[in-house]
Amino acid sequence: QVQLVESGGGLVQAGGSLKLSCAASGRTFSIMGWFRQAPGKDREFVADISWSGGAYYANSVKGRFTISRDNAKNTTVYLQMNSLKPEDTAVYYCARGKRTLLTNTASTDFDSWGQGTQVSVSS
C-alpha cells in the first residue's frame, strides 16, 4: 500500500511560479505522475517521471512545468510550475503509475491517488 500527500498549492498571479511536492510512503512504482482537475472538467494528465528521471509532459505544460523526483528513503515527487496561466487553475493530484511506459497517461494507468492540492492562478 502507498500513501501520497501533496503540498505546495496556493494562489498566485499569472506569470508566477509554484512548486508542488508529493511525499510518498510505502511501495512506490517506477512511474509517478501529476494530474489536475478543473471545476466541471475531467481529470487530465500533466506530467510523469520514471525512476531514472525520464519525463513526459502534456503539451499544455511543456516548457513551463518541470517534474522531478528524489528517490531517497521515501520517494518525493516535485512539480515546478513556471509562467502560470489562469487556465492552470485546478486541483493537482499525485498518483502512482501501474504501467511501464511514460506515455501511458490515462488516469486508469495510475492508482493510489493523493488527496490533491489546490492551485489558483489569477489574471
PDB file of C-alpha atoms in Angstrom:
ATOM      1  CA  GLN A   1       0.000   0.000   0.000  1.00  0.00           C
ATOM      2  CA  VAL A   2       1.216   3.537  -0.715  1.00  0.00           C
ATOM      3  CA  GLN A   3       0.172   6.873   0.715  1.00  0.00           C
ATOM      4  CA  LEU A   4       0.621  10.066  -1.279  1.00  0.00           C
ATOM      5  CA  VAL A   5       0.410  13.522   0.288  1.00  0.00           C
ATOM      6  CA  GLU A   6       0.554  16.618  -1.901  1.00  0.00           C
ATOM      7  CA  SER A   7       1.513  20.093  -0.724  1.00  0.00           C
ATOM      8  CA  GLY A   8       2.597  23.439  -2.115  1.00  0.00           C
ATOM      9  CA  GLY A   9      -0.569  24.674  -3.737  1.00  0.00           C
ATOM     10  CA  GLY A  10      -1.826  28.211  -3.356  1.00  0.00           C
ATOM     11  CA  LEU A  11      -2.923  31.400  -5.058  1.00  0.00           C
ATOM     12  CA  VAL A  12      -0.545  33.079  -7.481  1.00  0.00           C
ATOM     13  CA  GLN A  13      -0.786  35.760 -10.135  1.00  0.00           C
ATOM     14  CA  ALA A  14      -0.475  34.914 -13.798  1.00  0.00           C
ATOM     15  CA  GLY A  15       3.164  34.611 -14.759  1.00  0.00           C
ATOM     16  CA  GLY A  16       4.146  33.458 -11.298  1.00  0.00           C
ATOM     17  CA  SER A  17       5.550  30.157 -10.060  1.00  0.00           C
ATOM     18  CA  LEU A  18       4.675  27.430  -7.592  1.00  0.00           C
ATOM     19  CA  LYS A  19       6.378  24.183  -6.651  1.00  0.00           C
ATOM     20  CA  LEU A  20       4.242  21.234  -5.658  1.00  0.00           C
ATOM     21  CA  SER A  21       5.522  18.296  -3.637  1.00  0.00           C
ATOM     22  CA  CYS A  22       4.209  14.770  -3.283  1.00  0.00           C
ATOM     23  CA  ALA A  23       5.516  12.731  -0.370  1.00  0.00           C
ATOM     24  CA  ALA A  24       5.096   9.007  -0.920  1.00  0.00           C
ATOM     25  CA  SER A  25       5.281   6.350   1.742  1.00  0.00           C
ATOM     26  CA  GLY A  26       5.011   2.634   1.211  1.00  0.00           C
ATOM     27  CA  ARG A  27       5.649   0.868  -2.049  1.00  0.00           C
ATOM     28  CA  THR A  28       6.159   3.197  -4.987  1.00  0.00           C
ATOM     29  CA  PHE A  29       6.406   2.038  -8.584  1.00  0.00           C
ATOM     30  CA  SER A  30       8.791   3.158 -11.259  1.00  0.00           C
ATOM     31  CA  ILE A  31       6.491   5.803 -12.693  1.00  0.00           C
ATOM     32  CA  MET A  32       4.948   8.643 -10.684  1.00  0.00           C
ATOM     33  CA  GLY A  33       2.736  11.296 -12.166  1.00  0.00           C
ATOM     34  CA  TRP A  34       0.798  14.506 -11.722  1.00  0.00           C
ATOM     35  CA  PHE A  35      -2.755  15.103 -12.905  1.00  0.00           C
ATOM     36  CA  ARG A  36      -5.094  18.050 -12.492  1.00  0.00           C
ATOM     37  CA  GLN A  37      -8.820  18.612 -12.467  1.00  0.00           C
ATOM     38  CA  ALA A  38     -10.524  21.944 -13.010  1.00  0.00           C
ATOM     39  CA  PRO A  39     -14.143  22.531 -11.942  1.00  0.00           C
ATOM     40  CA  GLY A  40     -16.541  20.889 -14.359  1.00  0.00           C
ATOM     41  CA  LYS A  41     -13.770  19.199 -16.320  1.00  0.00           C
ATOM     42  CA  ASP A  42     -12.303  15.724 -16.457  1.00  0.00           C
ATOM     43  CA  ARG A  43      -9.078  14.901 -14.702  1.00  0.00           C
ATOM     44  CA  GLU A  44      -6.200  15.433 -17.121  1.00  0.00           C
ATOM     45  CA  PHE A  45      -2.609  14.260 -17.293  1.00  0.00           C
ATOM     46  CA  VAL A  46       0.093  16.842 -16.574  1.00  0.00           C
ATOM     47  CA  ALA A  47       3.422  15.014 -16.373  1.00  0.00           C
ATOM     48  CA  ASP A  48       5.053  11.792 -15.247  1.00  0.00           C
ATOM     49  CA  ILE A  49       8.532  10.627 -14.405  1.00  0.00           C
ATOM     50  CA  SER A  50      10.376   7.320 -14.308  1.00  0.00           C
ATOM     51  CA  TRP A  51      12.662   6.074 -11.547  1.00  0.00           C
ATOM     52  CA  SER A  52      15.734   7.190 -13.526  1.00  0.00           C
ATOM     53  CA  GLY A  53      14.338  10.669 -14.173  1.00  0.00           C
ATOM     54  CA  GLY A  54      12.929  10.331 -17.659  1.00  0.00           C
ATOM     55  CA  ALA A  55       9.908  12.618 -18.009  1.00  0.00           C
ATOM     56  CA  TYR A  56       6.901  13.127 -20.243  1.00  0.00           C
ATOM     57  CA  TYR A  57       4.656  16.189 -20.353  1.00  0.00           C
ATOM     58  CA  ALA A  58       1.266  17.211 -21.617  1.00  0.00           C
ATOM     59  CA  ASN A  59       1.573  19.672 -24.492  1.00  0.00           C
ATOM     60  CA  SER A  60      -0.255  22.315 -22.482  1.00  0.00           C
ATOM     61  CA  VAL A  61       2.514  22.485 -19.864  1.00  0.00           C
ATOM     62  CA  LYS A  62       5.602  21.573 -21.878  1.00  0.00           C
ATOM     63  CA  GLY A  63       8.331  24.196 -21.438  1.00  0.00           C
ATOM     64  CA  ARG A  64       6.648  25.683 -18.364  1.00  0.00           C
ATOM     65  CA  PHE A  65       6.442  22.794 -15.894  1.00  0.00           C
ATOM     66  CA  THR A  66       9.243  20.502 -14.720  1.00  0.00           C
ATOM     67  CA  ILE A  67       8.716  17.229 -12.896  1.00  0.00           C
ATOM     68  CA  SER A  68      11.463  15.752 -10.734  1.00  0.00           C
ATOM     69  CA  ARG A  69      11.845  13.160  -8.017  1.00  0.00           C
ATOM     70  CA  ASP A  70      14.017  12.276  -5.062  1.00  0.00           C
ATOM     71  CA  ASN A  71      14.376   8.517  -4.616  1.00  0.00           C
ATOM     72  CA  ALA A  72      15.809   8.656  -1.110  1.00  0.00           C
ATOM     73  CA  LYS A  73      14.273   6.649   1.719  1.00  0.00           C
ATOM     74  CA  ASN A  74      10.756   7.788   0.803  1.00  0.00           C
ATOM     75  CA  THR A  75      10.094   8.948  -2.728  1.00  0.00           C
ATOM     76  CA  THR A  76       9.216  12.605  -3.164  1.00  0.00           C
ATOM     77  CA  VAL A  77       7.949  13.887  -6.491  1.00  0.00           C
ATOM     78  CA  TYR A  78       8.000  17.565  -7.365  1.00  0.00           C
ATOM     79  CA  LEU A  79       6.261  19.711  -9.955  1.00  0.00           C
ATOM     80  CA  GLN A  80       7.883  23.088 -10.600  1.00  0.00           C
ATOM     81  CA  MET A  81       5.338  25.288 -12.340  1.00  0.00           C
ATOM     82  CA  ASN A  82       6.534  28.477 -14.020  1.00  0.00           C
ATOM     83  CA  SER A  83       4.776  31.046 -16.194  1.00  0.00           C
ATOM     84  CA  LEU A  84       1.469  30.046 -14.698  1.00  0.00           C
ATOM     85  CA  LYS A  85      -1.724  30.904 -16.554  1.00  0.00           C
ATOM     86  CA  PRO A  86      -5.312  31.227 -15.294  1.00  0.00           C
ATOM     87  CA  GLU A  87      -6.139  28.049 -17.217  1.00  0.00           C
ATOM     88  CA  ASP A  88      -3.711  26.160 -14.964  1.00  0.00           C
ATOM     89  CA  THR A  89      -6.169  26.648 -12.101  1.00  0.00           C
ATOM     90  CA  ALA A  90      -7.164  23.206 -10.826  1.00  0.00           C
ATOM     91  CA  VAL A  91      -6.752  20.689  -8.063  1.00  0.00           C
ATOM     92  CA  TYR A  92      -3.458  18.892  -8.672  1.00  0.00           C
ATOM     93  CA  TYR A  93      -3.115  15.226  -7.802  1.00  0.00           C
ATOM     94  CA  CYS A  94      -0.112  12.966  -7.444  1.00  0.00           C
ATOM     95  CA  ALA A  95      -0.500   9.333  -8.473  1.00  0.00           C
ATOM     96  CA  ARG A  96       1.453   6.128  -8.768  1.00  0.00           C
ATOM     97  CA  GLY A  97       1.757   4.617 -12.222  1.00  0.00           C
ATOM     98  CA  LYS A  98       0.931   0.942 -12.704  1.00  0.00           C
ATOM     99  CA  ARG A  99       2.303   0.605 -16.232  1.00  0.00           C
ATOM    100  CA  THR A 100       5.869   0.726 -17.514  1.00  0.00           C
ATOM    101  CA  LEU A 101       5.737   3.429 -20.173  1.00  0.00           C
ATOM    102  CA  LEU A 102       5.780   7.175 -19.550  1.00  0.00           C
ATOM    103  CA  THR A 103       3.313   7.553 -22.410  1.00  0.00           C
ATOM    104  CA  ASN A 104       0.647   5.545 -20.567  1.00  0.00           C
ATOM    105  CA  THR A 105      -1.078   8.736 -19.424  1.00  0.00           C
ATOM    106  CA  ALA A 106      -4.699   7.755 -18.906  1.00  0.00           C
ATOM    107  CA  SER A 107      -5.945   8.122 -15.353  1.00  0.00           C
ATOM    108  CA  THR A 108      -6.668   4.381 -15.412  1.00  0.00           C
ATOM    109  CA  ASP A 109      -2.913   3.793 -15.859  1.00  0.00           C
ATOM    110  CA  PHE A 110      -2.395   5.189 -12.354  1.00  0.00           C
ATOM    111  CA  ASP A 111      -3.550   4.212  -8.890  1.00  0.00           C
ATOM    112  CA  SER A 112      -3.083   5.295  -5.268  1.00  0.00           C
ATOM    113  CA  TRP A 113      -4.069   8.930  -5.720  1.00  0.00           C
ATOM    114  CA  GLY A 114      -3.292  11.662  -3.214  1.00  0.00           C
ATOM    115  CA  GLN A 115      -5.918  13.988  -1.774  1.00  0.00           C
ATOM    116  CA  GLY A 116      -4.968  16.856  -4.080  1.00  0.00           C
ATOM    117  CA  THR A 117      -3.745  20.413  -3.606  1.00  0.00           C
ATOM    118  CA  GLN A 118      -5.477  23.493  -4.994  1.00  0.00           C
ATOM    119  CA  VAL A 119      -3.644  25.769  -7.422  1.00  0.00           C
ATOM    120  CA  SER A 120      -5.359  29.032  -8.305  1.00  0.00           C
ATOM    121  CA  VAL A 121      -3.926  31.478 -10.827  1.00  0.00           C
ATOM    122  CA  SER A 122      -5.410  34.957 -11.006  1.00  0.00           C
ATOM    123  CA  SER A 123      -5.305  37.074 -14.152  1.00  0.00           C
TER     124      SER A 123
END
